[in-house]
Amino acid sequence: QVQLVESGGGLVQAGESLRLSCAASGSIFSSNVMGWYRQAPGKQRELVADISSFGWTNYADSVRGRFTISRDKNTVYLQMNSLRPEDTAVYYCNIRRIQDGAGRGTWGQGTQVAVSS
């Protein structure tokens, strides 16, 4: 079983930055994808960015150029710059086997990001 522990959310003003962290522990597959999803009130959960154990990255169009995902072994980071009010959401960390589809695998408990205008 895999456990995920997230940190780094908070309340910021538009244009500011935040960094989220997520540490995975337990029985982790060597070939995996770690990612960040977010869910705003009344909306579906959506992929923000993910990164494979090989270093391949993938970003949502809405965050490309503002957010950067990185990882150090089994810890994944999301550097969020130039934050906008529409980035306000609960951000969830996820880890899945590389052969599984997006949205599957193990989820973290979520961390709130709020951006004021």
Short mmCIF file of N, CA and C in Angstrom, two decimals:
data_model
loop_
_atom_site.label_atom_id
_atom_site.label_comp_id
_atom_site.label_asym_id
_atom_site.label_seq_id
_atom_site.Cartn_x
_atom_site.Cartn_y
_atom_site.Cartn_z
N GLN A 1 0.84 -1.19 0.00
CA GLN A 1 0.00 0.00 0.00
C GLN A 1 0.88 1.25 0.00
N VAL A 2 0.36 2.30 -0.66
CA VAL A 2 1.11 3.55 -0.78
C VAL A 2 0.42 4.62 0.04
N GLN A 3 1.21 5.44 0.70
CA GLN A 3 0.67 6.59 1.43
C GLN A 3 1.26 7.86 0.83
N LEU A 4 0.43 8.91 0.76
CA LEU A 4 0.83 10.21 0.24
C LEU A 4 0.58 11.26 1.30
N VAL A 5 1.57 12.11 1.53
CA VAL A 5 1.43 13.21 2.48
C VAL A 5 1.74 14.51 1.76
N GLU A 6 0.74 15.39 1.72
CA GLU A 6 0.86 16.66 1.01
C GLU A 6 1.11 17.80 1.98
N SER A 7 1.72 18.86 1.45
CA SER A 7 1.89 20.08 2.23
C SER A 7 2.07 21.25 1.28
N GLY A 8 1.88 22.46 1.81
CA GLY A 8 2.22 23.65 1.05
C GLY A 8 1.09 24.52 0.58
N GLY A 9 -0.15 24.13 0.84
CA GLY A 9 -1.25 24.99 0.41
C GLY A 9 -1.34 26.25 1.25
N GLY A 10 -2.26 27.12 0.86
CA GLY A 10 -2.47 28.34 1.63
C GLY A 10 -3.25 29.37 0.87
N LEU A 11 -3.29 30.57 1.45
CA LEU A 11 -4.00 31.70 0.86
C LEU A 11 -2.98 32.72 0.40
N VAL A 12 -3.07 33.10 -0.88
CA VAL A 12 -2.17 34.10 -1.44
C VAL A 12 -2.97 35.07 -2.29
N GLN A 13 -2.30 36.15 -2.68
CA GLN A 13 -2.92 37.11 -3.59
C GLN A 13 -2.55 36.77 -5.03
N ALA A 14 -3.36 37.24 -5.95
CA ALA A 14 -3.09 37.01 -7.36
C ALA A 14 -1.70 37.53 -7.71
N GLY A 15 -1.00 36.71 -8.51
CA GLY A 15 0.35 37.07 -8.91
C GLY A 15 1.44 36.47 -8.04
N GLU A 16 1.06 35.98 -6.88
CA GLU A 16 2.04 35.40 -5.97
C GLU A 16 2.29 33.93 -6.30
N SER A 17 3.15 33.32 -5.50
CA SER A 17 3.57 31.94 -5.76
C SER A 17 3.34 31.05 -4.54
N LEU A 18 3.19 29.77 -4.82
CA LEU A 18 3.13 28.74 -3.79
C LEU A 18 3.85 27.51 -4.31
N ARG A 19 4.34 26.70 -3.38
CA ARG A 19 4.97 25.43 -3.74
C ARG A 19 4.31 24.32 -2.94
N LEU A 20 3.78 23.34 -3.65
CA LEU A 20 3.19 22.17 -3.02
C LEU A 20 4.19 21.03 -3.04
N SER A 21 4.14 20.22 -1.99
CA SER A 21 4.99 19.03 -1.91
C SER A 21 4.13 17.82 -1.59
N CYS A 22 4.56 16.67 -2.05
CA CYS A 22 3.85 15.43 -1.77
C CYS A 22 4.88 14.31 -1.68
N ALA A 23 4.94 13.67 -0.53
CA ALA A 23 5.88 12.57 -0.31
C ALA A 23 5.13 11.25 -0.31
N ALA A 24 5.62 10.32 -1.11
CA ALA A 24 5.03 8.98 -1.19
C ALA A 24 5.89 8.00 -0.40
N SER A 25 5.23 7.07 0.26
CA SER A 25 5.93 6.03 0.99
C SER A 25 5.15 4.73 0.89
N GLY A 26 5.80 3.63 1.24
CA GLY A 26 5.14 2.33 1.17
C GLY A 26 5.59 1.54 -0.04
N SER A 27 4.67 0.75 -0.58
CA SER A 27 4.98 -0.14 -1.70
C SER A 27 4.79 0.60 -3.02
N ILE A 28 5.84 1.25 -3.47
CA ILE A 28 5.78 2.10 -4.66
C ILE A 28 6.34 1.35 -5.86
N PHE A 29 5.57 1.31 -6.93
CA PHE A 29 6.06 0.70 -8.16
C PHE A 29 7.21 1.52 -8.73
N SER A 30 8.20 0.85 -9.26
CA SER A 30 9.36 1.57 -9.77
C SER A 30 9.02 2.44 -10.98
N SER A 31 8.11 1.97 -11.82
CA SER A 31 7.66 2.75 -12.98
C SER A 31 6.31 3.36 -12.63
N ASN A 32 6.32 4.63 -12.36
CA ASN A 32 5.09 5.26 -11.88
C ASN A 32 4.96 6.68 -12.41
N VAL A 33 3.81 7.24 -12.18
CA VAL A 33 3.53 8.63 -12.50
C VAL A 33 2.99 9.29 -11.25
N MET A 34 3.59 10.41 -10.88
CA MET A 34 3.07 11.21 -9.76
C MET A 34 2.53 12.51 -10.34
N GLY A 35 1.42 12.93 -9.80
CA GLY A 35 0.81 14.12 -10.38
C GLY A 35 -0.01 14.90 -9.37
N TRP A 36 -0.44 16.06 -9.83
CA TRP A 36 -1.32 16.93 -9.07
C TRP A 36 -2.61 17.14 -9.86
N TYR A 37 -3.71 16.98 -9.16
CA TYR A 37 -5.03 17.26 -9.69
C TYR A 37 -5.64 18.35 -8.81
N ARG A 38 -6.67 18.99 -9.30
CA ARG A 38 -7.37 19.98 -8.48
C ARG A 38 -8.86 19.90 -8.72
N GLN A 39 -9.58 20.30 -7.69
CA GLN A 39 -11.04 20.33 -7.79
C GLN A 39 -11.55 21.60 -7.15
N ALA A 40 -12.16 22.42 -7.98
CA ALA A 40 -12.79 23.66 -7.50
C ALA A 40 -14.24 23.37 -7.14
N PRO A 41 -14.85 24.20 -6.29
CA PRO A 41 -16.25 23.98 -5.90
C PRO A 41 -17.16 23.90 -7.12
N GLY A 42 -17.97 22.86 -7.17
CA GLY A 42 -18.92 22.70 -8.26
C GLY A 42 -18.32 22.21 -9.56
N LYS A 43 -17.04 21.88 -9.57
CA LYS A 43 -16.39 21.42 -10.80
C LYS A 43 -15.80 20.03 -10.61
N GLN A 44 -15.52 19.39 -11.72
CA GLN A 44 -14.90 18.07 -11.67
C GLN A 44 -13.41 18.19 -11.37
N ARG A 45 -12.88 17.12 -10.81
CA ARG A 45 -11.44 17.08 -10.57
C ARG A 45 -10.73 17.05 -11.92
N GLU A 46 -9.66 17.82 -12.05
CA GLU A 46 -8.93 17.89 -13.30
C GLU A 46 -7.43 17.74 -13.06
N LEU A 47 -6.78 17.20 -14.07
CA LEU A 47 -5.32 17.08 -14.00
C LEU A 47 -4.69 18.46 -14.14
N VAL A 48 -3.73 18.74 -13.25
CA VAL A 48 -2.94 19.97 -13.35
C VAL A 48 -1.62 19.65 -14.06
N ALA A 49 -0.90 18.68 -13.54
CA ALA A 49 0.38 18.28 -14.13
C ALA A 49 0.78 16.94 -13.57
N ASP A 50 1.54 16.18 -14.35
CA ASP A 50 2.10 14.96 -13.81
C ASP A 50 3.49 14.72 -14.38
N ILE A 51 4.21 13.83 -13.71
CA ILE A 51 5.59 13.55 -14.08
C ILE A 51 5.85 12.06 -13.82
N SER A 52 6.46 11.41 -14.79
CA SER A 52 6.73 10.00 -14.65
C SER A 52 8.06 9.78 -13.93
N SER A 53 8.29 8.53 -13.55
CA SER A 53 9.56 8.18 -12.92
C SER A 53 10.72 8.31 -13.90
N PHE A 54 10.40 8.45 -15.20
CA PHE A 54 11.43 8.68 -16.22
C PHE A 54 11.65 10.16 -16.49
N GLY A 55 10.83 11.01 -15.85
CA GLY A 55 10.99 12.44 -16.01
C GLY A 55 10.09 13.09 -17.05
N TRP A 56 9.24 12.30 -17.70
CA TRP A 56 8.31 12.89 -18.66
C TRP A 56 7.28 13.71 -17.92
N THR A 57 6.97 14.90 -18.45
CA THR A 57 6.00 15.78 -17.80
C THR A 57 4.83 16.08 -18.73
N ASN A 58 3.73 16.46 -18.09
CA ASN A 58 2.50 16.74 -18.81
C ASN A 58 1.78 17.84 -18.03
N TYR A 59 1.29 18.86 -18.74
CA TYR A 59 0.64 19.99 -18.07
C TYR A 59 -0.72 20.27 -18.70
N ALA A 60 -1.64 20.73 -17.88
CA ALA A 60 -2.88 21.29 -18.41
C ALA A 60 -2.56 22.61 -19.11
N ASP A 61 -3.31 22.90 -20.16
CA ASP A 61 -3.07 24.14 -20.92
C ASP A 61 -3.19 25.36 -20.02
N SER A 62 -4.09 25.30 -19.05
CA SER A 62 -4.36 26.46 -18.21
C SER A 62 -3.21 26.83 -17.29
N VAL A 63 -2.27 25.91 -17.07
CA VAL A 63 -1.17 26.19 -16.14
C VAL A 63 0.19 26.17 -16.82
N ARG A 64 0.23 25.73 -18.07
CA ARG A 64 1.52 25.63 -18.76
C ARG A 64 2.17 27.00 -18.82
N GLY A 65 3.45 27.05 -18.44
CA GLY A 65 4.19 28.31 -18.43
C GLY A 65 4.14 29.02 -17.09
N ARG A 66 3.21 28.63 -16.22
CA ARG A 66 3.12 29.24 -14.89
C ARG A 66 3.49 28.24 -13.80
N PHE A 67 3.14 26.98 -13.99
CA PHE A 67 3.41 25.95 -13.00
C PHE A 67 4.53 25.04 -13.50
N THR A 68 5.31 24.53 -12.56
CA THR A 68 6.37 23.59 -12.89
C THR A 68 6.30 22.40 -11.94
N ILE A 69 6.24 21.21 -12.51
CA ILE A 69 6.24 20.00 -11.70
C ILE A 69 7.63 19.39 -11.74
N SER A 70 8.06 18.87 -10.60
CA SER A 70 9.36 18.21 -10.52
C SER A 70 9.26 17.11 -9.46
N ARG A 71 10.28 16.27 -9.45
CA ARG A 71 10.26 15.22 -8.43
C ARG A 71 11.68 14.86 -8.05
N ASP A 72 11.80 14.40 -6.83
CA ASP A 72 13.06 13.89 -6.30
C ASP A 72 12.73 12.52 -5.73
N LYS A 73 13.01 11.49 -6.50
CA LYS A 73 12.65 10.11 -6.17
C LYS A 73 11.13 10.03 -5.96
N ASN A 74 10.68 9.86 -4.74
CA ASN A 74 9.25 9.66 -4.49
C ASN A 74 8.58 10.87 -3.84
N THR A 75 9.16 12.03 -4.04
CA THR A 75 8.53 13.27 -3.61
C THR A 75 8.31 14.13 -4.85
N VAL A 76 7.10 14.62 -4.99
CA VAL A 76 6.77 15.45 -6.14
C VAL A 76 6.45 16.86 -5.66
N TYR A 77 6.86 17.84 -6.45
CA TYR A 77 6.67 19.24 -6.12
C TYR A 77 5.87 19.91 -7.25
N LEU A 78 5.11 20.90 -6.86
CA LEU A 78 4.43 21.74 -7.85
C LEU A 78 4.71 23.19 -7.49
N GLN A 79 5.55 23.83 -8.29
CA GLN A 79 5.84 25.25 -8.12
C GLN A 79 4.80 26.03 -8.92
N MET A 80 4.03 26.83 -8.22
CA MET A 80 2.95 27.58 -8.86
C MET A 80 3.27 29.06 -8.81
N ASN A 81 3.52 29.65 -9.96
CA ASN A 81 3.82 31.07 -10.07
C ASN A 81 2.67 31.80 -10.75
N SER A 82 2.66 33.10 -10.60
CA SER A 82 1.64 33.93 -11.24
C SER A 82 0.24 33.38 -11.00
N LEU A 83 -0.05 33.08 -9.76
CA LEU A 83 -1.33 32.47 -9.42
C LEU A 83 -2.49 33.41 -9.73
N ARG A 84 -3.59 32.80 -10.13
CA ARG A 84 -4.80 33.53 -10.50
C ARG A 84 -5.96 33.06 -9.61
N PRO A 85 -6.98 33.89 -9.47
CA PRO A 85 -8.14 33.45 -8.67
C PRO A 85 -8.73 32.13 -9.16
N GLU A 86 -8.68 31.89 -10.47
CA GLU A 86 -9.24 30.65 -11.01
C GLU A 86 -8.39 29.42 -10.67
N ASP A 87 -7.24 29.61 -10.07
CA ASP A 87 -6.44 28.48 -9.59
C ASP A 87 -6.91 28.00 -8.21
N THR A 88 -7.84 28.72 -7.62
CA THR A 88 -8.37 28.34 -6.31
C THR A 88 -9.05 26.98 -6.40
N ALA A 89 -8.62 26.06 -5.55
CA ALA A 89 -9.15 24.69 -5.56
C ALA A 89 -8.49 23.89 -4.45
N VAL A 90 -9.01 22.71 -4.23
CA VAL A 90 -8.29 21.73 -3.42
C VAL A 90 -7.39 20.95 -4.36
N TYR A 91 -6.13 20.89 -4.04
CA TYR A 91 -5.14 20.21 -4.87
C TYR A 91 -4.83 18.84 -4.25
N TYR A 92 -4.92 17.82 -5.10
CA TYR A 92 -4.71 16.44 -4.66
C TYR A 92 -3.48 15.85 -5.34
N CYS A 93 -2.67 15.20 -4.57
CA CYS A 93 -1.54 14.46 -5.10
C CYS A 93 -2.02 13.06 -5.48
N ASN A 94 -1.41 12.52 -6.51
CA ASN A 94 -1.78 11.18 -6.99
C ASN A 94 -0.53 10.44 -7.42
N ILE A 95 -0.53 9.13 -7.20
CA ILE A 95 0.52 8.27 -7.74
C ILE A 95 -0.15 7.04 -8.33
N ARG A 96 0.30 6.65 -9.49
CA ARG A 96 -0.27 5.49 -10.18
C ARG A 96 0.85 4.74 -10.88
N ARG A 97 0.56 3.50 -11.23
CA ARG A 97 1.49 2.75 -12.06
C ARG A 97 1.51 3.40 -13.44
N ILE A 98 2.62 3.34 -14.11
CA ILE A 98 2.75 4.03 -15.38
C ILE A 98 1.80 3.47 -16.43
N GLN A 99 1.39 2.20 -16.28
CA GLN A 99 0.51 1.59 -17.27
C GLN A 99 -0.97 1.85 -16.97
N ASP A 100 -1.26 2.45 -15.84
CA ASP A 100 -2.64 2.75 -15.50
C ASP A 100 -3.05 4.11 -16.06
N GLY A 101 -4.33 4.27 -16.28
CA GLY A 101 -4.81 5.53 -16.82
C GLY A 101 -4.83 6.64 -15.80
N ALA A 102 -4.87 7.85 -16.30
CA ALA A 102 -4.92 9.02 -15.42
C ALA A 102 -6.15 8.95 -14.53
N GLY A 103 -5.99 9.36 -13.30
CA GLY A 103 -7.08 9.35 -12.35
C GLY A 103 -7.18 8.10 -11.51
N ARG A 104 -6.38 7.10 -11.83
CA ARG A 104 -6.38 5.88 -11.03
C ARG A 104 -5.24 5.95 -10.03
N GLY A 105 -5.11 4.95 -9.18
CA GLY A 105 -4.01 4.92 -8.22
C GLY A 105 -4.42 5.42 -6.85
N THR A 106 -3.46 5.97 -6.15
CA THR A 106 -3.63 6.41 -4.76
C THR A 106 -3.68 7.93 -4.69
N TRP A 107 -4.55 8.43 -3.80
CA TRP A 107 -4.75 9.87 -3.66
C TRP A 107 -4.29 10.35 -2.29
N GLY A 108 -3.80 11.57 -2.26
CA GLY A 108 -3.55 12.23 -1.00
C GLY A 108 -4.82 12.84 -0.44
N GLN A 109 -4.69 13.44 0.74
CA GLN A 109 -5.87 13.97 1.42
C GLN A 109 -6.33 15.32 0.87
N GLY A 110 -5.49 15.96 0.09
CA GLY A 110 -5.84 17.25 -0.49
C GLY A 110 -5.32 18.40 0.33
N THR A 111 -4.95 19.48 -0.35
CA THR A 111 -4.51 20.70 0.32
C THR A 111 -5.15 21.89 -0.38
N GLN A 112 -5.66 22.82 0.40
CA GLN A 112 -6.41 23.94 -0.15
C GLN A 112 -5.46 25.04 -0.64
N VAL A 113 -5.74 25.51 -1.86
CA VAL A 113 -5.06 26.67 -2.40
C VAL A 113 -6.14 27.72 -2.70
N ALA A 114 -5.97 28.90 -2.13
CA ALA A 114 -6.93 29.97 -2.35
C ALA A 114 -6.17 31.20 -2.84
N VAL A 115 -6.64 31.76 -3.94
CA VAL A 115 -5.99 32.92 -4.53
C VAL A 115 -7.01 34.07 -4.57
N SER A 116 -6.68 35.14 -3.90
CA SER A 116 -7.58 36.29 -3.86
C SER A 116 -7.19 37.31 -4.94
N SER A 117 -8.18 38.02 -5.43
CA SER A 117 -7.92 39.00 -6.50
C SER A 117 -7.56 40.36 -5.94
#
